[in-house]
CSV table of C-alpha atoms and ligand atoms in Angstrom, one decimal:
chain,number,residue,atom,x,y,z
A,1,UNK,CA,-1.4,-16.2,19.8
A,2,UNK,CA,-3.6,-14.3,17.4
A,3,UNK,CA,-5.8,-15.4,14.5
A,4,UNK,CA,-5.9,-12.8,11.8
A,5,UNK,CA,-8.0,-12.1,8.7
A,6,UNK,CA,-5.9,-10.1,6.4
A,7,UNK,CA,-7.9,-8.6,3.6
A,8,UNK,CA,-6.3,-7.4,0.3
A,9,UNK,CA,-3.1,-9.3,1.0
A,10,UNK,CA,-2.4,-10.2,-2.6
A,11,UNK,CA,-1.7,-6.5,-3.1
A,12,UNK,CA,1.5,-4.6,-2.4
A,13,UNK,CA,1.4,-3.7,1.3
A,14,UNK,CA,-0.8,-6.7,2.4
A,15,UNK,CA,1.6,-9.2,0.8
A,16,UNK,CA,4.6,-7.6,2.6
A,17,UNK,CA,2.6,-7.6,5.8
A,18,UNK,CA,1.9,-11.4,5.5
A,19,UNK,CA,5.6,-12.1,5.0
A,20,UNK,CA,6.5,-9.8,7.9
A,21,UNK,CA,4.0,-11.3,10.2
A,22,UNK,CA,4.7,-15.0,9.5
A,23,UNK,CA,8.4,-14.4,10.1
A,24,UNK,CA,7.8,-12.9,13.5
A,25,UNK,CA,4.8,-14.7,15.0
A,26,UNK,CA,5.3,-18.4,14.6
A,27,UNK,CA,2.2,-19.3,16.5
A,28,UNK,CA,-0.3,-17.1,14.7
A,29,UNK,CA,-2.9,-18.1,12.1
A,30,UNK,CA,-3.3,-15.9,8.9
A,31,UNK,CA,-6.3,-16.1,6.6
A,32,UNK,CA,-6.1,-13.9,3.6
A,33,UNK,CA,-9.2,-12.7,1.8
A,34,UNK,CA,-8.6,-11.1,-1.5
A,35,UNK,CA,-10.7,-10.6,-4.6
A,36,UNK,CA,-7.7,-10.8,-7.0
A,37,UNK,CA,-8.5,-7.6,-8.9
A,38,UNK,CA,-6.0,-6.4,-11.5
A,39,UNK,CA,-3.9,-5.3,-8.4
A,40,UNK,CA,-3.9,-8.6,-6.7
A,41,UNK,CA,-1.2,-11.2,-7.4
A,42,UNK,CA,-1.2,-14.6,-5.9
A,43,UNK,CA,2.5,-14.8,-6.8
A,44,UNK,CA,3.2,-12.1,-4.2
A,45,UNK,CA,2.2,-14.7,-1.6
A,46,UNK,CA,4.1,-17.6,-3.1
A,47,UNK,CA,6.6,-17.7,-0.1
A,48,UNK,CA,3.6,-18.2,2.3
A,49,UNK,CA,1.8,-20.9,0.2
A,50,UNK,CA,2.1,-24.3,1.8
A,51,UNK,CA,2.7,-22.9,5.3
A,52,UNK,CA,0.2,-24.6,7.6
A,53,UNK,CA,-0.4,-21.2,9.4
A,54,UNK,CA,-1.6,-19.6,6.1
A,55,UNK,CA,-4.8,-19.9,4.1
A,56,UNK,CA,-5.8,-18.0,1.0
A,57,UNK,CA,-9.4,-17.4,0.2
A,58,UNK,CA,-10.4,-15.7,-3.0
A,59,UNK,CA,-13.4,-13.5,-2.2
A,60,UNK,CA,-14.9,-10.0,-1.8
A,61,UNK,CA,-14.9,-8.0,1.4
A,62,UNK,CA,-18.5,-7.0,0.3
A,63,UNK,CA,-19.5,-10.6,0.9
A,64,UNK,CA,-20.7,-10.3,4.4
A,65,UNK,CA,-21.8,-13.9,4.7
A,66,UNK,CA,-18.3,-15.2,3.6
A,67,UNK,CA,-16.5,-12.9,6.0
A,68,UNK,CA,-18.8,-14.0,8.9
A,69,UNK,CA,-18.3,-17.6,8.0
A,70,UNK,CA,-14.5,-17.2,8.0
A,71,UNK,CA,-14.5,-15.3,11.3
A,72,UNK,CA,-16.5,-18.1,12.9
A,73,UNK,CA,-15.0,-21.3,11.3
A,74,UNK,CA,-11.4,-20.0,11.8
A,75,UNK,CA,-12.1,-18.4,15.2
A,76,UNK,CA,-10.5,-15.2,14.0
A,77,UNK,CA,-9.9,-12.4,16.5
A,78,UNK,CA,-8.3,-9.8,14.4
A,79,UNK,CA,-9.0,-8.1,11.0
A,80,UNK,CA,-6.4,-6.1,9.2
A,81,UNK,CA,-8.1,-4.4,6.3
A,82,UNK,CA,-5.8,-3.6,3.4
A,83,UNK,CA,-8.4,-4.4,0.7
A,84,UNK,CA,-9.0,-1.3,-1.4
A,85,UNK,CA,-8.9,0.2,-4.8
A,86,UNK,CA,-5.7,2.2,-4.3
A,87,UNK,CA,-4.7,4.2,-7.4
A,88,UNK,CA,-5.7,7.9,-7.6
A,89,UNK,CA,-5.5,8.0,-11.4
A,90,UNK,CA,-7.9,5.1,-11.7
A,91,UNK,CA,-10.3,6.8,-9.3
A,92,UNK,CA,-10.4,9.9,-11.5
A,93,UNK,CA,-11.3,7.8,-14.6
A,94,UNK,CA,-13.7,5.5,-12.8
A,95,UNK,CA,-14.7,6.2,-9.2
A,96,UNK,CA,-17.4,3.5,-8.8
A,97,UNK,CA,-15.3,0.6,-7.7
A,98,UNK,CA,-13.7,2.9,-5.1
A,99,UNK,CA,-17.0,3.6,-3.6
A,100,UNK,CA,-18.0,-0.1,-3.8
A,101,UNK,CA,-14.9,-1.5,-2.2
A,102,UNK,CA,-13.4,1.2,-0.1
A,103,UNK,CA,-16.7,2.4,1.5
A,104,UNK,CA,-19.4,-0.3,1.0
A,105,UNK,CA,-16.8,-3.1,1.4
A,106,UNK,CA,-15.3,-1.7,4.6
A,107,UNK,CA,-18.8,-1.2,5.9
A,108,UNK,CA,-19.6,-4.8,5.1
A,109,UNK,CA,-16.5,-6.0,7.0
A,110,UNK,CA,-17.6,-3.9,10.0
A,111,UNK,CA,-21.0,-5.4,9.9
A,112,UNK,CA,-19.6,-8.9,9.8
A,113,UNK,CA,-17.2,-8.2,12.6
A,114,UNK,CA,-19.9,-6.7,14.8
A,115,UNK,CA,-22.3,-9.6,14.1
A,116,UNK,CA,-19.7,-12.2,15.1
A,117,UNK,CA,-17.6,-10.4,17.7
A,118,UNK,CA,-20.3,-8.4,19.5
A,119,UNK,CA,-23.7,-9.9,18.8
A,120,UNK,CA,-23.2,-13.6,18.6
A,121,UNK,CA,-21.8,-16.3,21.0
A,122,UNK,CA,-18.3,-14.8,20.5
A,123,UNK,CA,-19.6,-11.7,22.2
A,124,UNK,CA,-17.3,-10.1,24.7
A,125,UNK,CA,-14.2,-11.9,23.5
A,126,UNK,CA,-11.1,-9.7,22.9
A,127,UNK,CA,-11.0,-8.7,19.2
A,128,UNK,CA,-9.5,-6.0,17.0
A,129,UNK,CA,-10.5,-4.4,13.7
A,130,UNK,CA,-7.5,-2.6,12.3
A,131,UNK,CA,-8.2,-0.4,9.3
A,132,UNK,CA,-5.4,0.7,7.0
A,133,UNK,CA,-5.8,4.2,5.6
A,134,UNK,CA,-3.9,6.9,4.0
A,135,UNK,CA,-2.5,10.4,4.7
A,136,UNK,CA,-4.4,11.5,1.5
A,137,UNK,CA,-7.6,11.9,3.6
A,138,UNK,CA,-6.1,15.1,5.1
A,139,UNK,CA,-5.9,16.8,1.7
A,140,UNK,CA,-3.0,18.9,0.3
A,141,UNK,CA,-0.4,21.0,2.1
A,142,UNK,CA,1.3,24.2,1.0
A,143,UNK,CA,5.1,24.1,1.2
A,144,UNK,CA,5.3,25.9,4.6
A,145,UNK,CA,2.4,24.1,6.3
A,146,UNK,CA,3.1,21.8,9.3
A,147,UNK,CA,2.8,18.1,8.6
A,148,UNK,CA,-0.6,16.2,9.1
A,149,UNK,CA,-1.3,15.2,12.7
A,150,UNK,CA,-4.2,12.9,13.8
A,151,UNK,CA,-6.3,16.0,14.5
A,152,UNK,CA,-5.8,17.6,11.1
A,153,UNK,CA,-9.4,18.0,9.6
A,154,UNK,CA,-10.2,15.7,6.8
A,155,UNK,CA,-10.2,17.4,3.4
A,156,UNK,CA,-10.0,14.6,0.7
A,157,UNK,CA,-9.6,15.8,-2.9
A,158,UNK,CA,-9.7,12.8,-5.1
A,159,UNK,CA,-12.4,10.1,-5.4
A,160,UNK,CA,-9.8,7.7,-3.9
A,161,UNK,CA,-9.1,9.8,-0.8
A,162,UNK,CA,-12.8,10.7,-0.4
A,163,UNK,CA,-13.6,7.0,-0.4
A,164,UNK,CA,-10.9,6.2,2.2
A,165,UNK,CA,-12.1,9.1,4.3
A,166,UNK,CA,-15.6,7.8,4.3
A,167,UNK,CA,-14.4,4.4,5.4
A,168,UNK,CA,-12.4,5.9,8.2
A,169,UNK,CA,-15.5,7.6,9.5
A,170,UNK,CA,-17.5,4.4,9.4
A,171,UNK,CA,-14.7,2.6,11.4
A,172,UNK,CA,-14.8,5.4,14.0
A,173,UNK,CA,-18.6,5.2,14.2
A,174,UNK,CA,-18.6,1.5,14.8
A,175,UNK,CA,-16.4,2.1,17.9
A,176,UNK,CA,-18.3,5.0,19.3
A,177,UNK,CA,-21.8,3.5,18.6
A,178,UNK,CA,-21.3,-0.2,19.1
A,179,UNK,CA,-18.1,-0.5,21.0
A,180,UNK,CA,-16.2,-2.4,18.3
A,181,UNK,CA,-12.5,-2.5,19.2
A,182,UNK,CA,-11.1,-0.6,16.2
A,183,UNK,CA,-7.8,1.2,15.4
A,184,UNK,CA,-7.0,3.1,12.2
A,185,UNK,CA,-3.6,4.0,10.8
A,186,UNK,CA,-3.1,6.7,8.2
A,187,UNK,CA,0.2,6.2,6.3
A,188,UNK,CA,2.2,8.2,3.8
A,189,UNK,CA,3.3,6.9,0.3
A,190,UNK,CA,4.9,3.4,0.5
A,191,UNK,CA,7.5,1.9,-1.8
A,192,UNK,CA,9.3,-1.5,-1.9
A,193,UNK,CA,8.9,-5.1,-3.2
A,194,UNK,CA,5.7,-6.3,-4.9
A,195,UNK,CA,4.3,-2.8,-5.7
A,196,UNK,CA,2.1,-2.9,-8.8
A,197,UNK,CA,3.9,-1.0,-11.6
A,198,UNK,CA,1.2,1.7,-12.1
A,199,UNK,CA,2.6,3.6,-9.1
A,200,UNK,CA,5.4,6.1,-9.5
A,201,UNK,CA,8.5,4.2,-8.3
A,202,UNK,CA,7.9,0.7,-10.0
A,203,UNK,CA,6.6,2.4,-13.1
A,204,UNK,CA,9.8,4.4,-13.5
A,205,UNK,CA,12.0,1.4,-12.8
A,206,UNK,CA,10.3,-0.8,-15.4
A,207,UNK,CA,10.0,1.9,-18.0
A,208,UNK,CA,13.8,2.5,-17.7
A,209,UNK,CA,14.4,-1.2,-18.3
A,210,UNK,CA,12.2,-1.0,-21.4
A,211,UNK,CA,13.4,2.3,-22.7
A,212,UNK,CA,10.0,3.9,-22.3
A,213,UNK,CA,9.2,7.5,-21.4
A,214,UNK,CA,9.1,8.4,-17.7
A,215,UNK,CA,5.9,10.5,-17.4
A,216,UNK,CA,6.2,13.3,-14.8
A,217,UNK,CA,2.9,15.0,-14.1
A,218,UNK,CA,2.9,18.8,-14.2
A,219,UNK,CA,6.1,20.4,-13.1
A,220,UNK,CA,7.3,17.4,-11.0
A,221,UNK,CA,7.5,19.5,-7.9
A,222,UNK,CA,4.7,17.7,-6.0
A,223,UNK,CA,5.9,16.3,-2.7
A,224,UNK,CA,5.2,13.0,-1.1
A,225,UNK,CA,6.5,11.6,2.2
A,226,UNK,CA,7.9,8.2,1.3
A,227,UNK,CA,8.1,5.1,3.6
A,228,UNK,CA,9.6,1.7,3.0
A,229,UNK,CA,6.8,-0.8,3.1
A,230,UNK,CA,8.4,-2.9,6.0
A,231,UNK,CA,8.4,0.2,8.1
A,232,UNK,CA,4.6,0.5,7.5
A,233,UNK,CA,4.2,-3.1,8.5
A,234,UNK,CA,6.2,-2.4,11.7
A,235,UNK,CA,3.9,0.6,12.4
A,236,UNK,CA,0.8,-1.6,12.0
A,237,UNK,CA,2.4,-4.3,14.2
A,238,UNK,CA,2.8,-1.8,17.0
A,239,UNK,CA,-0.7,-0.5,16.7
A,240,UNK,CA,-2.1,-4.1,16.8
A,241,UNK,CA,0.1,-5.0,19.8
A,242,UNK,CA,-0.1,-1.9,21.9
A,243,UNK,CA,-2.4,0.7,20.2
A,244,UNK,CA,-5.5,1.8,22.1
A,245,UNK,CA,-8.9,0.9,20.7
A,246,UNK,CA,-10.7,3.8,19.2
A,247,UNK,CA,-7.4,5.6,18.4
A,248,UNK,CA,-5.9,6.8,15.1
A,249,UNK,CA,-2.2,6.7,14.5
A,250,UNK,CA,-0.3,8.4,11.7
A,251,UNK,CA,2.6,6.4,10.2
A,252,UNK,CA,5.3,8.1,8.2
A,253,UNK,CA,8.9,8.3,7.4
A,254,UNK,CA,9.8,12.0,7.8
A,255,UNK,CA,11.1,11.7,4.3
A,256,UNK,CA,9.7,14.3,1.9
A,257,UNK,CA,10.8,14.3,-1.8
A,258,UNK,CA,9.6,16.0,-4.9
A,259,UNK,CA,8.6,13.6,-7.7
A,260,UNK,CA,11.3,14.8,-10.0
A,261,UNK,CA,14.0,14.3,-7.3
A,262,UNK,CA,12.9,10.7,-6.9
A,263,UNK,CA,12.9,10.0,-10.6
A,264,UNK,CA,16.4,11.5,-11.0
A,265,UNK,CA,17.6,9.4,-8.1
A,266,UNK,CA,16.2,6.2,-9.6
A,267,UNK,CA,17.8,7.1,-13.0
A,268,UNK,CA,21.1,7.5,-11.3
A,269,UNK,CA,20.9,4.2,-9.4
A,270,UNK,CA,19.9,2.4,-12.6
A,271,UNK,CA,22.8,4.0,-14.5
A,272,UNK,CA,25.1,2.8,-11.8
A,273,UNK,CA,23.7,-0.8,-11.9
A,274,UNK,CA,24.0,-1.0,-15.7
A,275,UNK,CA,27.6,0.4,-15.6
A,276,UNK,CA,28.6,-2.1,-13.0
A,277,UNK,CA,26.9,-5.2,-14.5
A,278,UNK,CA,27.2,-5.8,-18.3
A,279,UNK,CA,24.7,-8.7,-18.0
A,280,UNK,CA,21.9,-6.0,-17.5
A,281,UNK,CA,22.6,-4.6,-21.0
A,282,UNK,CA,22.1,-8.1,-22.4
A,283,UNK,CA,18.9,-8.6,-20.4
A,284,UNK,CA,17.4,-5.2,-21.2
A,285,UNK,CA,18.8,-4.1,-24.6
A,286,UNK,CA,16.1,-1.3,-25.0
A,287,UNK,CA,17.3,0.5,-21.9
A,288,UNK,CA,19.4,3.6,-22.2
A,289,UNK,CA,20.6,3.2,-18.6
A,290,UNK,CA,24.4,3.7,-18.2
A,291,UNK,CA,24.8,5.0,-21.7
A,292,UNK,CA,24.8,8.5,-23.3
A,293,UNK,CA,22.4,10.7,-21.5
A,294,UNK,CA,21.5,7.7,-19.3
A,295,UNK,CA,18.1,6.9,-18.0
A,296,UNK,CA,17.3,10.5,-17.3
A,297,UNK,CA,17.0,11.1,-21.0
A,298,UNK,CA,13.6,9.3,-20.8
A,299,UNK,CA,12.1,11.9,-18.4
A,300,UNK,CA,9.1,13.4,-20.1
A,301,UNK,CA,6.8,16.1,-18.6
A,302,UNK,CA,3.2,15.3,-19.3
A,303,UNK,CA,-0.2,16.9,-18.6
A,304,UNK,CA,-0.9,17.2,-14.8
A,305,UNK,CA,-3.3,14.9,-13.0
A,306,UNK,CA,-6.6,16.7,-12.4
A,307,UNK,CA,-6.8,18.0,-8.8
A,308,UNK,CA,-3.2,16.8,-8.1
A,309,UNK,CA,-2.4,17.3,-4.4
A,310,UNK,CA,0.7,19.4,-4.0
A,311,UNK,CA,2.2,18.0,-0.9
A,312,UNK,CA,1.7,15.4,1.8
A,313,UNK,CA,3.7,15.1,5.0
A,314,UNK,CA,3.1,13.0,8.1
A,315,UNK,CA,3.8,14.0,11.7
A,316,UNK,CA,4.3,10.5,13.3
A,317,UNK,CA,5.2,11.8,16.8
A,318,UNK,CA,2.1,10.1,18.4
A,319,UNK,CA,2.9,6.6,17.3
A,320,UNK,CA,6.6,7.2,18.1
A,321,UNK,CA,5.9,8.5,21.6
A,322,UNK,CA,3.1,6.1,22.5
A,323,UNK,CA,4.2,2.9,20.8
A,324,UNK,CA,7.9,3.3,20.2
A,325,UNK,CA,7.7,3.3,16.4
A,326,UNK,CA,10.8,4.3,14.5
A,327,UNK,CA,11.3,3.7,10.8
A,328,UNK,CA,14.4,1.4,10.2
A,329,UNK,CA,15.1,2.1,6.6
A,330,UNK,CA,16.6,5.3,5.2
A,331,UNK,CA,15.3,6.4,1.8
A,332,UNK,CA,18.8,5.8,0.2
A,333,UNK,CA,18.9,2.2,1.5
A,334,UNK,CA,15.2,1.5,0.9
A,335,UNK,CA,15.3,2.7,-2.7
A,336,UNK,CA,18.5,0.8,-3.4
A,337,UNK,CA,16.8,-2.4,-2.0
A,338,UNK,CA,13.8,-1.7,-4.1
A,339,UNK,CA,15.8,-1.3,-7.3
A,340,UNK,CA,17.7,-4.5,-6.6
A,341,UNK,CA,14.5,-6.4,-5.8
A,342,UNK,CA,12.9,-5.5,-9.2
A,343,UNK,CA,16.1,-6.4,-11.0
A,344,UNK,CA,16.2,-9.8,-9.2
A,345,UNK,CA,12.5,-10.6,-9.6
A,346,UNK,CA,11.9,-10.3,-13.3
A,347,UNK,CA,9.5,-13.3,-13.4
A,348,UNK,CA,7.2,-11.5,-10.9
A,349,UNK,CA,6.9,-8.3,-12.8
A,350,UNK,CA,6.9,-10.0,-16.2
A,351,UNK,CA,3.8,-12.0,-15.1
A,352,UNK,CA,2.2,-8.7,-14.0
A,353,UNK,CA,3.2,-7.0,-17.2
A,354,UNK,CA,2.0,-9.8,-19.5
A,355,UNK,CA,-1.5,-9.3,-18.2
A,356,UNK,CA,-3.3,-6.4,-16.7
A,357,UNK,CA,-0.4,-4.0,-16.5
A,358,UNK,CA,0.2,-4.1,-20.3
A,359,UNK,CA,-3.5,-3.5,-21.0
A,360,UNK,CA,-3.5,-0.6,-18.6
A,361,UNK,CA,-0.4,1.0,-20.1
A,362,UNK,CA,-2.0,0.8,-23.6
A,363,UNK,CA,-5.1,2.6,-22.4
A,364,UNK,CA,-3.0,5.3,-20.7
A,365,UNK,CA,-0.2,5.9,-23.1
A,366,UNK,CA,-1.1,4.1,-26.3
A,367,UNK,CA,1.3,1.2,-25.6
B,1,NAD,P1,-3.0,-2.6,-3.9
B,1,NAD,O1,-3.9,-1.9,-4.9
B,1,NAD,O2,-1.6,-3.0,-4.2
B,1,NAD,O3,-3.7,-3.9,-3.3
B,1,NAD,C1,-5.1,-3.9,-3.0
B,1,NAD,C2,-5.5,-5.4,-2.9
B,1,NAD,O4,-6.9,-5.4,-2.5
B,1,NAD,C3,-5.4,-6.2,-4.1
B,1,NAD,O5,-4.8,-7.5,-3.8
B,1,NAD,C4,-6.9,-6.4,-4.6
B,1,NAD,O6,-7.1,-7.7,-5.3
B,1,NAD,C5,-7.6,-6.4,-3.2
B,1,NAD,N1,-9.0,-6.0,-3.4
B,1,NAD,C6,-9.5,-5.0,-4.1
B,1,NAD,N2,-10.9,-5.0,-3.9
B,1,NAD,C7,-11.2,-6.0,-3.1
B,1,NAD,C8,-12.4,-6.5,-2.6
B,1,NAD,N3,-13.6,-5.9,-2.9
B,1,NAD,N4,-12.4,-7.6,-1.8
B,1,NAD,C9,-11.2,-8.2,-1.5
B,1,NAD,N5,-10.0,-7.8,-1.9
B,1,NAD,C10,-10.0,-6.7,-2.7
B,1,NAD,O7,-3.0,-1.6,-2.6
B,1,NAD,P2,-1.8,-1.3,-1.6
B,1,NAD,O8,-0.9,-0.2,-2.2
B,1,NAD,O9,-1.2,-2.5,-1.1
B,1,NAD,O10,-2.7,-0.6,-0.4
B,1,NAD,C11,-3.2,-1.4,0.6
B,1,NAD,C12,-4.0,-0.4,1.6
B,1,NAD,O11,-3.1,0.5,2.1
B,1,NAD,C13,-5.1,0.3,0.9
B,1,NAD,O12,-6.2,0.4,1.8
B,1,NAD,C14,-4.5,1.7,0.7
B,1,NAD,O13,-5.6,2.7,0.7
B,1,NAD,C15,-3.6,1.8,1.9
B,1,NAD,N6,-2.4,2.7,1.7
B,1,NAD,C16,-1.6,2.6,0.6
B,1,NAD,C17,-0.5,3.4,0.5
B,1,NAD,C18,0.5,3.2,-0.7
B,1,NAD,O14,1.4,4.0,-0.8
B,1,NAD,N7,0.3,2.2,-1.5
B,1,NAD,C19,-0.2,4.4,1.4
B,1,NAD,C20,-1.1,4.5,2.5
B,1,NAD,C21,-2.2,3.7,2.6
B,2,TYD,P1,1.3,7.6,-7.1
B,2,TYD,O1,2.4,6.6,-7.0
B,2,TYD,O2,0.2,7.4,-8.0
B,2,TYD,O3,0.8,7.8,-5.6
B,2,TYD,P2,-0.2,8.9,-5.0
B,2,TYD,O4,-0.9,9.6,-6.1
B,2,TYD,O5,-1.1,8.1,-4.1
B,2,TYD,O6,0.6,9.9,-4.2
B,2,TYD,O7,2.0,9.0,-7.4
B,2,TYD,C1,3.0,9.5,-6.6
B,2,TYD,C2,3.3,10.9,-7.2
B,2,TYD,O8,3.9,10.7,-8.5
B,2,TYD,C3,2.1,11.8,-7.4
B,2,TYD,O9,2.4,13.1,-7.1
B,2,TYD,C4,1.8,11.6,-8.9
B,2,TYD,C5,3.1,11.4,-9.5
B,2,TYD,N1,3.2,10.6,-10.7
B,2,TYD,C6,3.8,11.0,-11.9
B,2,TYD,O10,4.3,12.2,-11.9
B,2,TYD,N2,3.8,10.2,-12.9
B,2,TYD,C7,3.3,9.0,-13.0
B,2,TYD,O11,3.3,8.3,-14.0
B,2,TYD,C8,2.6,8.5,-11.7
B,2,TYD,C9,2.0,7.1,-11.7
B,2,TYD,C10,2.6,9.3,-10.6
């Protein structure tokens, strides 16, 4: 039986992790700590609210006293740190919160964990600090380069990836210097339910529904290695259960796609959904899906992101060989599940769009 502090779990991956964990570990306790920034949505945790194993606390990972109090009063033995500023474009326009949350906030969590688990009366008890990181710390690959392994040198290019890289180093240092039982996972791009619609896949889905341009940065040939979010949760589960303290594990899907290929695939799926279900036309009258040139007519090439990394690719053979990790979802099945989830969960994304998402869109694209 484990007692977990899950930070940032009102966000995309953390919320999926909470639902994944509660469904599989009936005896575990989950305390969520989330600041509810623009990216945090309590609605993403609605299915867990009321469950006696679950508690939500609104707060900042920078609040060391609060984290220490939660670790003590809830007798928590595990931290899974999802809390972060996570969007590259935002980090380009305003890096400060990335430094504050991703670096200073992670360090604050490490200090609280060390104080409670190593220095105080808890000292010597089994514990685990799992840090959720990204493949973007390794920098950008050329088309013929081998995929990132755990020993690829760090070469972050954006303020986002630089802040994640700094946090990864602090996590490593707390193991080597103080003996904190840490693990880190570096994962490729995720997609699936509850993803905030500033990221490529949900942005494209919702813009198709509203007949808005689908902005493709640069030539659209940038490559990402896409993983269905539940497969990321499965990878973290394996690291928590069997991973060795002090180790780093890459998690990926062996699933490289160019951005333009993905956008065309989503357009095709949306055209098919609209052609098969006349109710969708009534719900989304502005959408060109299933008619004329179809959704692909919305594709618009726009100015490239500054410093845009060309390619990411993960070599996940370490976690596969050591911990038996294998992704369960194919890209075709995962993307179809994702399209259907957004079509079936209009109230969730409407609530997101009525607030921060709409304001953000206006600042980016003038509405
Ligand atoms: P997200 O932006 O959807 O969610 C982040 C959550 O953290 C939000 O709920 C937000 O309210 C919360 N938060 C932000 N600052 C906080 C603070 N100071 N204190 C407490 N909570 C705070 O992010 P995501 O896509 O779910 O990513 C989760 C983690 O996974 C991040 O660490 C990210 O770097 C990493 N990651 C993401 C991807 C991806 O494709 N999305 C891939 C690899 C790794
Ligand atoms: P994103 O979802 O922001 O993830 P990341 O930058 O962390 O990989 O972007 C995925 C890819 O899609 C990336 O190459 C940038 C590109 N992109 C667009 O072309 N248009 C968009 O509107 C967005 C948000 C992203």
